[in-house]
XYZ file of C-alpha atoms in Angstrom:
724
model
C -19.267 -36.447 123.479
C -18.353 -37.871 120.075
C -20.608 -35.985 117.642
C -21.030 -39.183 115.627
C -22.840 -40.736 118.599
C -25.248 -37.848 119.034
C -28.667 -38.535 117.463
C -29.405 -36.080 114.677
C -32.679 -34.259 114.910
C -34.969 -35.725 112.252
C -37.276 -33.599 110.168
C -40.853 -33.184 111.333
C -43.111 -35.707 109.669
C -45.935 -34.406 107.498
C -49.024 -36.286 108.808
C -50.638 -36.789 105.409
C -47.495 -38.221 103.805
C -47.591 -41.693 105.325
C -50.486 -43.955 104.489
C -51.656 -46.991 106.399
C -50.458 -49.492 103.795
C -50.784 -53.239 104.206
C -49.515 -55.760 106.780
C -48.250 -57.975 103.990
C -45.884 -58.826 102.518
C -43.400 -58.256 105.322
C -40.369 -56.126 104.537
C -40.067 -53.160 102.181
C -41.962 -53.798 98.942
C -41.789 -51.559 95.862
C -45.026 -51.729 93.849
C -44.097 -49.311 91.066
C -45.739 -46.339 92.782
C -44.290 -46.371 96.273
C -42.989 -48.645 99.011
C -44.956 -50.581 101.613
C -43.139 -51.160 104.910
C -44.267 -53.963 107.236
C -42.536 -55.227 110.385
C -43.612 -57.937 112.826
C -43.387 -57.169 116.550
C -45.832 -58.609 119.044
C -44.635 -56.626 122.060
C -43.592 -53.212 120.676
C -45.374 -50.006 121.721
C -44.322 -47.980 118.656
C -42.213 -48.428 115.519
C -40.374 -45.615 113.734
C -39.227 -45.926 110.140
C -35.907 -44.083 109.744
C -34.937 -42.822 106.284
C -31.307 -42.141 105.321
C -29.475 -40.566 102.418
C -28.079 -42.803 99.664
C -24.818 -43.351 101.500
C -26.574 -44.387 104.691
C -24.524 -41.848 106.655
C -27.147 -39.201 107.395
C -30.549 -39.835 108.940
C -33.093 -37.671 107.126
C -36.276 -38.284 109.064
C -38.221 -40.629 111.315
C -41.758 -41.654 110.471
C -43.997 -43.499 112.882
C -45.669 -46.472 111.222
C -49.368 -45.636 111.554
C -51.043 -49.032 111.638
C -50.824 -52.208 113.717
C -52.622 -55.261 112.332
C -52.243 -58.833 113.598
C -48.952 -57.956 115.317
C -47.641 -56.311 112.124
C -46.660 -52.627 112.093
C -47.082 -51.131 108.637
C -47.217 -48.003 106.512
C -46.963 -46.922 102.878
C -44.728 -44.163 101.498
C -45.844 -43.036 98.020
C -42.638 -41.050 97.427
C -40.207 -43.869 98.337
C -38.412 -45.736 95.557
C -35.860 -48.529 95.031
C -32.548 -47.409 96.494
C -34.172 -45.891 99.584
C -31.978 -46.578 102.613
C -33.813 -47.236 105.875
C -33.826 -48.818 109.311
C -36.151 -49.089 112.319
C -36.277 -47.806 115.863
C -38.640 -49.872 117.984
C -40.114 -48.651 121.252
C -41.213 -50.898 124.078
C -40.232 -52.114 127.534
C -36.589 -52.607 128.365
C -37.033 -55.455 130.848
C -34.384 -58.159 130.311
C -35.680 -60.197 133.253
C -38.968 -60.508 131.341
C -37.221 -61.175 128.014
C -37.760 -57.695 126.526
C -34.843 -55.593 125.223
C -36.426 -52.684 123.339
C -34.187 -49.630 122.943
C -35.164 -46.993 120.339
C -31.661 -45.535 120.485
C -30.500 -48.535 118.475
C -31.089 -48.523 114.728
C -32.292 -51.951 113.623
C -31.979 -53.879 110.394
C -35.179 -55.081 108.770
C -35.174 -58.924 109.069
C -36.783 -58.981 105.601
C -34.318 -56.545 104.001
C -33.356 -57.683 100.496
C -30.123 -55.673 100.479
C -27.780 -54.227 103.084
C -25.343 -51.357 102.608
C -22.469 -50.198 104.758
C -20.184 -52.120 107.068
C -20.547 -52.764 110.770
C -18.132 -50.706 112.864
C -17.805 -52.149 116.327
C -18.653 -49.621 119.024
C -20.057 -49.675 122.550
C -23.024 -47.793 121.089
C -24.168 -51.021 119.407
C -25.238 -52.507 122.722
C -28.651 -51.984 124.288
C -27.019 -51.815 127.697
C -24.050 -49.756 128.881
C -20.922 -51.825 128.430
C -18.932 -51.916 131.638
C -21.886 -50.886 133.836
C -22.114 -52.746 137.176
C -25.605 -53.926 136.240
C -24.320 -55.335 132.938
C -27.200 -55.994 130.520
C -29.765 -54.776 133.046
C -28.493 -51.243 132.427
C -29.802 -49.070 129.551
C -27.677 -47.298 126.932
C -28.889 -44.081 125.288
C -26.219 -43.683 122.594
C -27.342 -43.740 118.969
C -26.020 -46.781 117.085
C -26.938 -45.513 113.589
C -23.423 -44.328 112.624
C -22.000 -47.789 113.245
C -24.475 -50.259 111.709
C -25.309 -51.398 108.178
C -28.601 -50.144 106.776
C -31.402 -51.787 104.805
C -32.096 -50.763 101.216
C -35.247 -51.035 99.115
C -34.698 -52.983 95.882
C -36.434 -53.326 92.553
C -36.753 -57.121 92.138
C -37.290 -56.957 88.365
C -34.965 -59.267 86.421
C -35.252 -60.920 83.019
C -34.586 -64.604 83.576
C -35.238 -65.516 79.965
C -35.291 -69.280 79.507
C -33.812 -70.091 82.902
C -35.568 -72.879 84.776
C -34.665 -75.288 87.588
C -32.025 -77.820 86.536
C -33.630 -80.595 88.642
C -30.734 -83.026 88.444
C -31.960 -86.422 89.703
C -30.585 -87.354 93.106
C -28.878 -90.453 91.721
C -26.827 -88.254 89.355
C -26.107 -85.543 91.931
C -22.531 -84.784 92.946
C -22.245 -81.953 95.465
C -19.225 -79.676 95.292
C -18.863 -77.665 98.490
C -17.030 -74.388 98.073
C -16.676 -70.876 99.434
C -17.947 -68.253 96.991
C -15.085 -65.892 97.784
C -12.246 -68.342 98.350
C -12.902 -70.258 95.126
C -11.831 -67.431 92.824
C -9.594 -65.196 94.963
C -6.475 -66.699 93.344
C -7.956 -67.842 90.029
C -5.675 -66.578 87.237
C -8.445 -66.240 84.647
C -10.720 -64.098 86.811
C -10.050 -60.336 86.684
C -8.781 -59.078 90.029
C -11.757 -56.743 90.503
C -14.164 -59.681 90.215
C -12.344 -62.208 92.353
C -14.256 -63.393 95.395
C -17.640 -62.301 94.013
C -20.651 -63.682 92.183
C -19.269 -62.131 89.001
C -16.056 -64.086 89.506
C -17.868 -67.370 90.080
C -19.764 -67.041 86.798
C -16.572 -66.507 84.786
C -16.598 -68.895 81.767
C -13.329 -70.619 82.736
C -14.611 -71.248 86.259
C -17.837 -72.784 84.995
C -15.935 -74.820 82.385
C -13.723 -76.252 85.133
C -16.742 -77.354 87.173
C -18.318 -79.010 84.156
C -15.156 -80.855 83.150
C -14.740 -82.062 86.713
C -18.210 -83.599 86.693
C -19.854 -81.663 89.529
C -23.627 -81.324 89.298
C -24.278 -78.830 92.101
C -22.341 -76.093 93.868
C -22.992 -76.114 97.590
C -21.991 -72.589 98.602
C -20.970 -71.741 102.152
C -23.251 -69.022 103.613
C -24.058 -66.177 101.233
C -26.696 -64.566 103.470
C -25.540 -61.241 104.883
C -23.369 -61.899 107.923
C -21.257 -59.870 110.326
C -17.624 -60.063 111.455
C -16.788 -60.887 115.059
C -15.218 -58.062 117.057
C -12.489 -60.234 118.578
C -11.445 -61.423 115.103
C -11.275 -57.908 113.682
C -9.072 -56.872 116.577
C -6.661 -59.650 115.551
C -6.710 -58.652 111.880
C -8.976 -61.540 110.876
C -12.680 -61.899 110.115
C -15.542 -64.380 110.074
C -14.592 -65.865 106.705
C -16.999 -68.789 106.505
C -20.033 -66.607 107.262
C -21.883 -68.706 109.855
C -22.940 -65.492 111.597
C -26.060 -64.403 109.724
C -27.876 -61.137 110.302
C -30.053 -61.014 107.163
C -31.881 -64.024 105.738
C -33.026 -62.326 102.517
C -29.963 -60.301 101.522
C -26.775 -61.542 99.835
C -23.585 -60.675 101.674
C -22.616 -57.223 100.300
C -18.966 -58.150 99.770
C -19.965 -60.871 97.301
C -21.475 -58.371 94.854
C -18.785 -56.717 92.724
C -21.426 -54.461 91.147
C -23.225 -53.706 94.392
C -26.451 -54.857 92.730
C -28.684 -57.815 93.589
C -28.991 -58.731 89.920
C -25.382 -59.953 90.010
C -26.382 -62.927 92.161
C -29.231 -63.722 89.778
C -26.906 -63.500 86.779
C -24.526 -65.937 88.469
C -27.343 -68.436 89.023
C -28.507 -68.035 85.427
C -25.014 -68.745 84.069
C -24.560 -71.790 86.292
C -27.981 -73.105 85.306
C -27.155 -72.575 81.650
C -24.226 -74.955 82.149
C -26.462 -77.516 83.861
C -25.192 -76.785 87.375
C -27.482 -76.504 90.383
C -26.934 -73.985 93.191
C -27.324 -75.163 96.785
C -27.028 -72.628 99.614
C -25.651 -73.423 103.049
C -28.143 -71.564 105.262
C -27.926 -70.641 108.942
C -31.388 -70.306 110.487
C -30.441 -71.681 113.890
C -29.035 -68.433 115.350
C -28.088 -64.854 114.481
C -25.066 -62.604 114.938
C -26.611 -60.891 117.986
C -25.112 -63.444 120.374
C -26.122 -63.948 123.997
C -27.460 -61.462 126.570
C -24.185 -59.522 126.356
C -24.301 -59.232 122.570
C -25.167 -56.194 120.420
C -28.673 -55.042 119.505
C -28.729 -55.052 115.711
C -32.075 -56.419 114.534
C -34.363 -59.068 116.031
C -33.230 -58.517 119.615
C -34.478 -54.943 119.460
C -37.574 -55.731 117.387
C -39.042 -58.431 119.642
C -36.457 -60.397 121.604
C -38.994 -62.517 123.487
C -40.517 -63.780 120.241
C -37.561 -64.325 117.940
C -35.286 -66.154 120.376
C -35.644 -69.177 122.615
C -35.223 -67.942 126.173
C -34.707 -69.989 129.292
C -38.138 -70.615 130.782
C -37.025 -70.012 134.368
C -34.742 -67.077 133.500
C -35.902 -65.230 130.335
C -33.009 -62.824 130.660
C -30.835 -65.709 129.370
C -30.868 -67.492 126.022
C -31.106 -71.162 125.161
C -27.815 -71.937 123.410
C -28.372 -75.116 121.389
C -26.367 -73.527 118.566
C -23.243 -73.015 120.666
C -23.049 -69.403 119.471
C -24.998 -67.616 122.202
C -28.606 -67.681 120.996
C -31.123 -69.904 119.235
C -33.964 -68.798 116.974
C -37.374 -70.012 118.117
C -38.945 -71.666 115.090
C -41.778 -72.891 117.285
C -43.266 -69.390 117.022
C -45.423 -69.077 113.884
C -44.040 -65.672 112.877
C -40.415 -66.793 113.206
C -41.295 -69.937 111.273
C -42.912 -67.717 108.641
C -39.764 -65.606 108.370
C -37.593 -68.659 107.717
C -39.945 -70.267 105.207
C -40.481 -66.893 103.498
C -36.701 -66.628 103.209
C -36.410 -70.093 101.673
C -39.195 -69.392 99.192
C -37.604 -66.053 98.294
C -34.282 -67.684 97.408
C -36.031 -70.481 95.521
C -38.449 -68.298 93.544
C -36.828 -64.863 93.214
C -33.196 -66.014 93.133
C -33.819 -69.410 91.433
C -31.751 -71.374 93.954
C -32.133 -75.158 93.650
C -31.743 -76.318 97.238
C -30.473 -75.732 100.735
C -28.080 -77.297 103.222
C -29.244 -76.441 106.756
C -26.551 -75.729 109.319
C -27.246 -77.414 112.705
C -30.582 -78.557 111.311
C -31.665 -80.400 114.445
C -32.421 -76.986 115.978
C -34.958 -76.361 113.236
C -36.911 -79.387 114.436
C -36.606 -78.685 118.165
C -39.556 -78.375 120.474
C -39.044 -77.589 124.177
C -38.924 -81.342 124.822
C -36.360 -82.078 122.086
C -36.184 -82.933 118.383
C -39.489 -83.850 116.745
C -39.685 -84.801 113.078
C -43.238 -83.409 113.113
C -42.018 -79.965 114.090
C -43.888 -77.299 112.155
C -40.776 -76.336 110.185
C -40.136 -79.865 108.895
C -43.826 -80.288 108.114
C -43.889 -76.934 106.316
C -40.955 -77.897 104.098
C -42.571 -81.199 103.173
C -45.964 -79.756 102.258
C -44.895 -76.438 100.731
C -45.404 -76.599 96.942
C -42.164 -74.681 96.320
C -39.822 -76.053 98.968
C -40.699 -79.709 98.494
C -39.351 -79.455 94.941
C -35.950 -78.226 96.100
C -33.095 -80.312 97.464
C -33.195 -80.229 101.278
C -30.037 -81.339 103.073
C -29.695 -81.428 106.855
C -26.630 -81.212 109.025
C -28.419 -83.496 111.501
C -26.909 -82.420 114.795
C -26.650 -79.471 117.192
C -25.157 -78.721 120.606
C -28.300 -79.376 122.644
C -29.415 -82.544 124.452
C -30.374 -85.293 122.043
C -29.005 -83.199 119.223
C -27.425 -86.024 117.202
C -30.129 -87.109 114.727
C -28.351 -88.779 111.792
C -31.022 -90.886 110.077
C -33.760 -89.212 112.098
C -35.066 -86.689 109.572
C -38.315 -87.416 107.728
C -38.682 -88.580 104.113
C -37.830 -85.910 101.562
C -34.639 -84.921 103.355
C -31.036 -85.868 102.677
C -28.565 -85.749 105.567
C -24.845 -85.284 106.042
C -23.561 -88.688 107.134
C -20.629 -88.168 109.485
C -20.626 -91.891 110.276
C -19.622 -92.531 106.668
C -16.829 -89.959 107.039
C -15.457 -91.455 110.235
C -15.775 -95.052 109.063
C -13.995 -94.436 105.768
C -11.183 -92.548 107.476
C -10.629 -95.275 110.055
C -10.938 -98.057 107.463
C -8.023 -96.740 105.434
C -6.078 -96.479 108.653
C -7.425 -99.931 109.340
C -11.205 -100.398 110.467
C -14.860 -100.642 109.150
C -16.728 -99.604 105.969
C -20.056 -98.177 104.755
C -19.871 -98.788 101.013
C -23.502 -99.941 100.866
C -25.146 -96.616 101.742
C -25.645 -96.812 105.520
C -28.873 -98.779 105.195
C -28.918 -99.199 108.985
C -29.543 -95.453 109.268
C -31.583 -94.573 106.176
C -33.364 -97.694 104.859
C -36.766 -96.872 106.299
C -40.059 -95.290 105.213
C -39.147 -95.461 101.541
C -36.006 -93.360 101.885
C -33.442 -94.110 99.207
C -29.627 -94.242 99.315
C -29.390 -90.620 98.146
C -30.594 -89.595 101.628
C -27.064 -90.326 102.855
C -24.836 -87.423 101.814
C -21.435 -89.087 101.947
C -18.288 -87.102 102.530
C -14.739 -87.704 103.679
C -13.919 -84.025 104.221
C -15.955 -80.832 104.574
C -15.190 -77.149 105.029
C -14.924 -77.821 108.759
C -11.808 -79.934 109.335
C -8.725 -81.048 107.449
C -8.544 -80.899 103.672
C -7.989 -84.312 102.083
C -4.281 -83.669 101.612
C -3.907 -82.568 105.209
C -5.854 -85.633 106.353
C -3.040 -87.851 105.054
C -0.236 -85.440 106.062
C -0.916 -84.457 109.670
C -1.634 -86.344 112.878
C -2.460 -83.135 114.735
C -4.172 -79.844 113.963
C -1.978 -76.793 113.367
C -4.244 -73.796 113.923
C -1.589 -71.397 115.179
C -2.570 -68.835 112.525
C -5.970 -68.510 114.228
C -4.232 -66.922 117.234
C -6.021 -69.099 119.802
C -2.946 -71.042 120.931
C -4.100 -74.001 118.829
C -7.028 -74.615 121.194
C -9.733 -74.192 118.551
C -10.802 -76.897 116.108
C -11.424 -80.572 116.783
C -8.795 -83.027 117.978
C -10.850 -85.972 116.651
C -9.442 -85.946 113.129
C -8.918 -89.679 112.462
C -5.982 -88.598 110.333
C -2.592 -90.185 109.655
C 0.612 -88.450 108.604
C 2.253 -91.671 107.310
C 5.376 -91.133 109.347
C 6.159 -87.444 108.922
C 4.151 -84.498 110.266
C 3.424 -82.140 107.372
C 5.341 -81.816 104.090
C 7.902 -84.513 103.370
C 10.858 -84.923 101.012
C 10.537 -88.711 101.172
C 9.220 -89.924 97.778
C 7.805 -93.124 99.311
C 5.786 -91.224 101.905
C 4.492 -88.796 99.275
C 3.546 -91.675 96.961
C 1.659 -93.408 99.779
C -0.147 -90.208 100.694
C -1.266 -89.726 97.098
C -2.432 -93.348 96.943
C -4.417 -92.866 100.137
C -6.072 -89.797 98.612
C -7.005 -91.868 95.575
C -8.351 -94.578 97.911
C -10.505 -92.094 99.780
C -11.851 -90.560 96.583
C -12.622 -93.975 95.082
C -14.370 -95.132 98.252
C -16.487 -91.971 98.272
C -17.455 -92.095 94.606
C -18.100 -95.847 94.438
C -20.285 -95.907 97.568
C -24.073 -95.813 97.494
C -25.455 -92.407 98.451
C -24.899 -88.810 97.353
C -21.189 -87.894 97.243
C -19.930 -84.490 98.345
C -16.476 -83.208 97.396
C -14.790 -80.167 98.909
C -13.317 -77.660 96.470
C -9.600 -78.149 95.976
C -9.423 -81.674 97.374
C -9.425 -82.961 93.808
C -6.003 -81.392 93.245
C -4.587 -81.905 96.759
C -5.152 -78.462 98.235
C -3.605 -77.845 101.650
C -4.400 -75.551 104.574
C -1.057 -76.456 106.151
C -2.705 -78.467 108.896
C -5.316 -75.857 109.857
C -8.553 -77.732 110.534
C -10.619 -74.677 111.484
C -10.025 -72.012 108.840
C -13.259 -70.162 109.679
C -11.344 -66.907 110.232
C -8.799 -67.263 107.426
C -9.832 -64.925 104.627
C -6.308 -65.415 103.349
C -4.212 -67.801 101.293
C -4.907 -70.430 103.955
C -8.609 -70.334 103.105
C -8.347 -69.587 99.368
C -7.799 -72.154 96.619
C -4.385 -72.140 94.954
C -4.887 -72.843 91.243
C -1.164 -73.251 90.511
C -1.186 -77.056 90.275
C 1.956 -79.146 90.420
C 2.304 -82.463 88.557
C 0.873 -84.497 91.449
C -2.089 -82.173 91.771
C -2.872 -82.388 88.056
C -2.570 -86.191 88.093
C -4.955 -86.431 91.053
C -7.421 -84.115 89.308
C -7.373 -86.331 86.202
C -7.875 -89.405 88.381
C -10.878 -87.884 90.167
C -12.450 -86.904 86.848
C -12.097 -90.532 85.748
C -13.782 -91.781 88.930
C -16.700 -89.384 88.493
C -17.231 -90.515 84.914
C -17.278 -94.135 86.023
C -19.908 -93.307 88.611
C -22.034 -91.721 85.899
C -21.442 -94.570 83.464
C -22.605 -97.326 85.811
C -25.998 -96.833 87.507
C -25.240 -99.767 89.827
C -22.897 -97.382 91.677
C -25.786 -95.003 92.360
C -28.843 -97.242 92.382
C -32.218 -96.295 93.828
C -32.435 -99.177 96.290
C -30.197 -100.077 99.184
C -27.794 -102.970 98.704
C -28.989 -105.658 101.087
C -27.770 -108.885 99.494
C -31.266 -109.701 98.198
C -31.492 -112.572 95.731
C -33.163 -112.136 92.343
C -35.079 -115.400 92.194
C -35.527 -115.541 88.427
C -31.847 -114.919 87.635
C -30.561 -116.573 90.828
C -28.220 -113.641 91.566
C -27.773 -111.127 94.392
C -27.581 -107.340 94.152
C -24.382 -107.487 96.216
C -22.171 -110.349 97.292
C -19.338 -109.802 99.756
C -16.319 -111.987 99.055
C -13.071 -112.873 100.754
C -9.777 -112.607 98.858
C -10.107 -116.346 98.227
C -13.317 -115.732 96.282
C -15.590 -117.284 98.925
C -18.605 -115.499 100.366
C -18.028 -113.580 103.571
C -19.318 -115.249 106.725
C -20.550 -113.646 109.930
C -17.384 -114.794 111.640
C -15.300 -113.116 108.962
C -17.269 -109.861 109.309
C -16.711 -109.866 113.068
C -12.974 -110.349 112.672
C -11.508 -107.024 113.753
C -8.325 -107.780 111.797
C -10.112 -108.270 108.473
C -8.673 -105.573 106.241
C -9.425 -107.072 102.810
C -12.688 -107.775 101.018
C -14.377 -107.802 97.642
C -17.775 -106.446 96.667
C -19.546 -108.021 93.664
C -22.322 -105.780 92.297
C -24.755 -107.235 89.780
C -26.833 -104.589 88.024
C -29.259 -107.213 86.728
C -30.621 -107.613 90.256
C -31.914 -104.056 90.403
C -35.671 -104.485 91.211
C -36.681 -101.514 89.080
C -34.697 -101.149 85.903
C -32.881 -97.935 85.070
C -33.317 -97.339 81.318
C -29.781 -96.150 80.782
C -26.731 -97.624 79.156
C -24.751 -99.733 81.603
C -27.666 -100.333 83.989
C -27.202 -104.104 83.983
C -23.418 -104.079 84.319
C -21.599 -106.284 86.807
C -18.786 -104.660 88.771
C -16.222 -106.061 91.160
C -14.641 -103.860 93.818
C -11.480 -105.119 95.538
C -10.305 -103.368 98.705
C -7.046 -103.989 100.527
C -6.479 -101.740 103.551
C -3.709 -104.016 104.772
C -0.160 -102.718 104.394
C 0.990 -105.789 102.441
C 0.064 -107.179 99.030
C -2.894 -109.603 99.031
C -3.838 -112.076 96.291
C -7.505 -111.850 95.237
C -9.182 -114.570 93.190
C -11.458 -113.009 90.597
C -14.917 -114.648 90.502
C -15.677 -117.159 87.760
C -17.443 -115.733 84.693
C -19.234 -117.313 81.691
C -17.073 -118.729 78.931
C -15.752 -116.030 76.641
C -16.401 -113.269 79.189
C -13.624 -111.461 80.988
C -12.892 -108.889 83.677
C -11.729 -105.452 82.644
C -9.822 -103.361 85.172
C -11.167 -99.803 85.327
C -9.356 -98.453 88.380
C -6.271 -99.352 90.372
C -5.463 -96.730 92.993
C -1.889 -98.010 93.125
C -1.452 -96.405 89.712
C -1.468 -92.600 89.572
C -2.705 -92.758 85.970
C -5.595 -94.716 84.472
C -4.552 -97.991 82.812
C -7.260 -100.430 81.756
C -6.604 -104.124 81.164
C -8.536 -107.419 80.926
C -8.190 -110.689 82.825
C -9.631 -114.195 82.474
C -11.978 -115.497 85.141
C -9.382 -117.794 86.685
C -6.929 -114.977 87.217
C -5.488 -114.215 90.604
C -4.819 -110.525 91.024
C -2.193 -109.199 93.407
C -3.657 -106.150 95.147
C -1.005 -103.789 96.457
C -1.171 -102.865 100.121
C -3.546 -99.990 100.794
C -5.209 -99.856 97.412
C -8.590 -100.288 95.730
C -9.504 -101.732 92.350
C -12.650 -101.712 90.260
C -13.351 -104.293 87.529
C -16.163 -104.507 85.005
C -17.446 -107.810 83.656
C -17.330 -107.847 79.849
C -19.949 -110.413 78.876
C -19.581 -112.323 75.639
C -23.381 -112.490 75.242
C -23.960 -108.730 75.443
C -23.198 -106.802 72.219
C -21.680 -103.363 72.418
C -20.491 -101.526 75.483
C -20.593 -97.956 76.790
C -16.919 -97.113 76.739
C -17.291 -93.381 77.146
C -18.753 -91.625 80.151
C -21.527 -89.109 79.489
C -20.845 -85.415 79.786
C -22.444 -84.310 83.039
C -23.173 -80.646 82.528
C -23.129 -78.684 79.340
C -24.677 -75.434 78.070
C -28.335 -75.734 77.243
């Protein structure tokens, strides 16, 4: 027998040493004198607290928690302190057919652990059953898993936040910037090599300065909760890079802390807040890393499998798999719901996070009969005094029946709008558009345009550059024979698959990127950019880089001339969005007439300058249109400079030049061109009302009406974020 697998004899417990403690709060809580340990398990027969040395390598003793109150096992150790390494062994029935998988030979992570130490080492000892046994998961494994699993660690939560407070950027001024905490700085030349890929690297002054100069208002970070690598990826020399494989909902991923201390995450948040930047976390509460019935026993499965997970009602040995990853957390149970909401409040209050993006959020609102917007979790978020003040963003779909719920979340939620993504992609190939904020999905119950989180690309899929450079995915580096990743990319390579030496093709690709950015930033709703798209980052056609903790998944900060020009162009677009509130108004554009001024909030025009008719809208070959936005028609005024501006957006998705007649304006007024995506650099110019403007094929233009009767004009865009 491998001596590492042999359980070490723990020291005999001194009966008077452990006190009964309290059933709350859950987890390991340092009170300045000792540590209270509390663990929920409704079906356990006994719970042992296992103490380890500082390295987590040697088990020192096992202590039976002495009290059981309201399904909470608890005890108090007066001689325990921050830094104490621990885990649990939970006794109870091993009866998979009844949904129970207790096995005290398996050391378990505390679901409420605030810090994890040590790395997972894949071993057959991790499984509650004997791998390879004819009875599969109905068998029982007696090997000790402690040498192979991460351990929980008690922390001291004290931190001096000083003057830090929530940024609370209004939704209409929010621009989400989705990025991977590690990949963003792994190749950043200004970040010291020892800090790259960590919280310390992300708070580097040059990194924060870049985000501010870009115009981002909030970082949406891919999962930072502690997660585990997949065994099959490690065997191929890869890992779960994105982190959608959570095992701890309260602990930062250990690899993201250069110092090994929790305070590093808090310092990062404080520095970002000081620059006016919000922090949004992508959170995964729909499943855990324990997988299906053949997965390892690491935490919740061994603590109380029948409570934490949704099991098939007619076969509780098996898991409901609405997540597509093997298991699904059961948020219908009050104690599981409590764990998730406690986690959210912890990150909002203790870590000062500003909001959350919920992966596969439909699961969080699932009852046995399907999605219900009155699910206890959604109700809890809306009524909770802490959570209702944060930004809540849903990925409104999952893999279960009826899982697609775009527009179906209750007021107070924003939602990823994949219909915007698909429509914009197909439009610039040649189809439909959703410039007006997807009112058909979100204009209900007082929801505002911000509820639609608009995006053209996300972490999952092609980068923007690859979207205009590849017709097909190229995921060979993932070592799955290019079978992984979606085939529904709605992409276009413009005649050559991948990199091209043809200057005309490259120019058209860059123009299409400018078109896509302009469409995103001039549309009603909350825009989301993906890190690196603004300077034409490529993943070489890989549309599923979840396992690429490599140069494929990391940002390359060595910009060429085209990348720098695109970055400057995107900065200009963002400043225009901030300058003109009509581009981010608080009401949906519906073509309503302002009776007193006899104007509409939006008027759709043909290239001839006439108003669009129903017949014209239904013409599947209509590739050209104009959008006249009159800020004076806003029902509730926005007391900011530029609120009453009139803008004209011209769009030509046709491949040939089209002549647009600019609308008539009062005498002495004129149109000023702010954007022409046919030009890689910004060149402003003015035109008389009778002008006819030739719009290059596949390009977009934005004009501002300069009125002769309005003195002064906001020529400079406001700075978005700056040190407080």
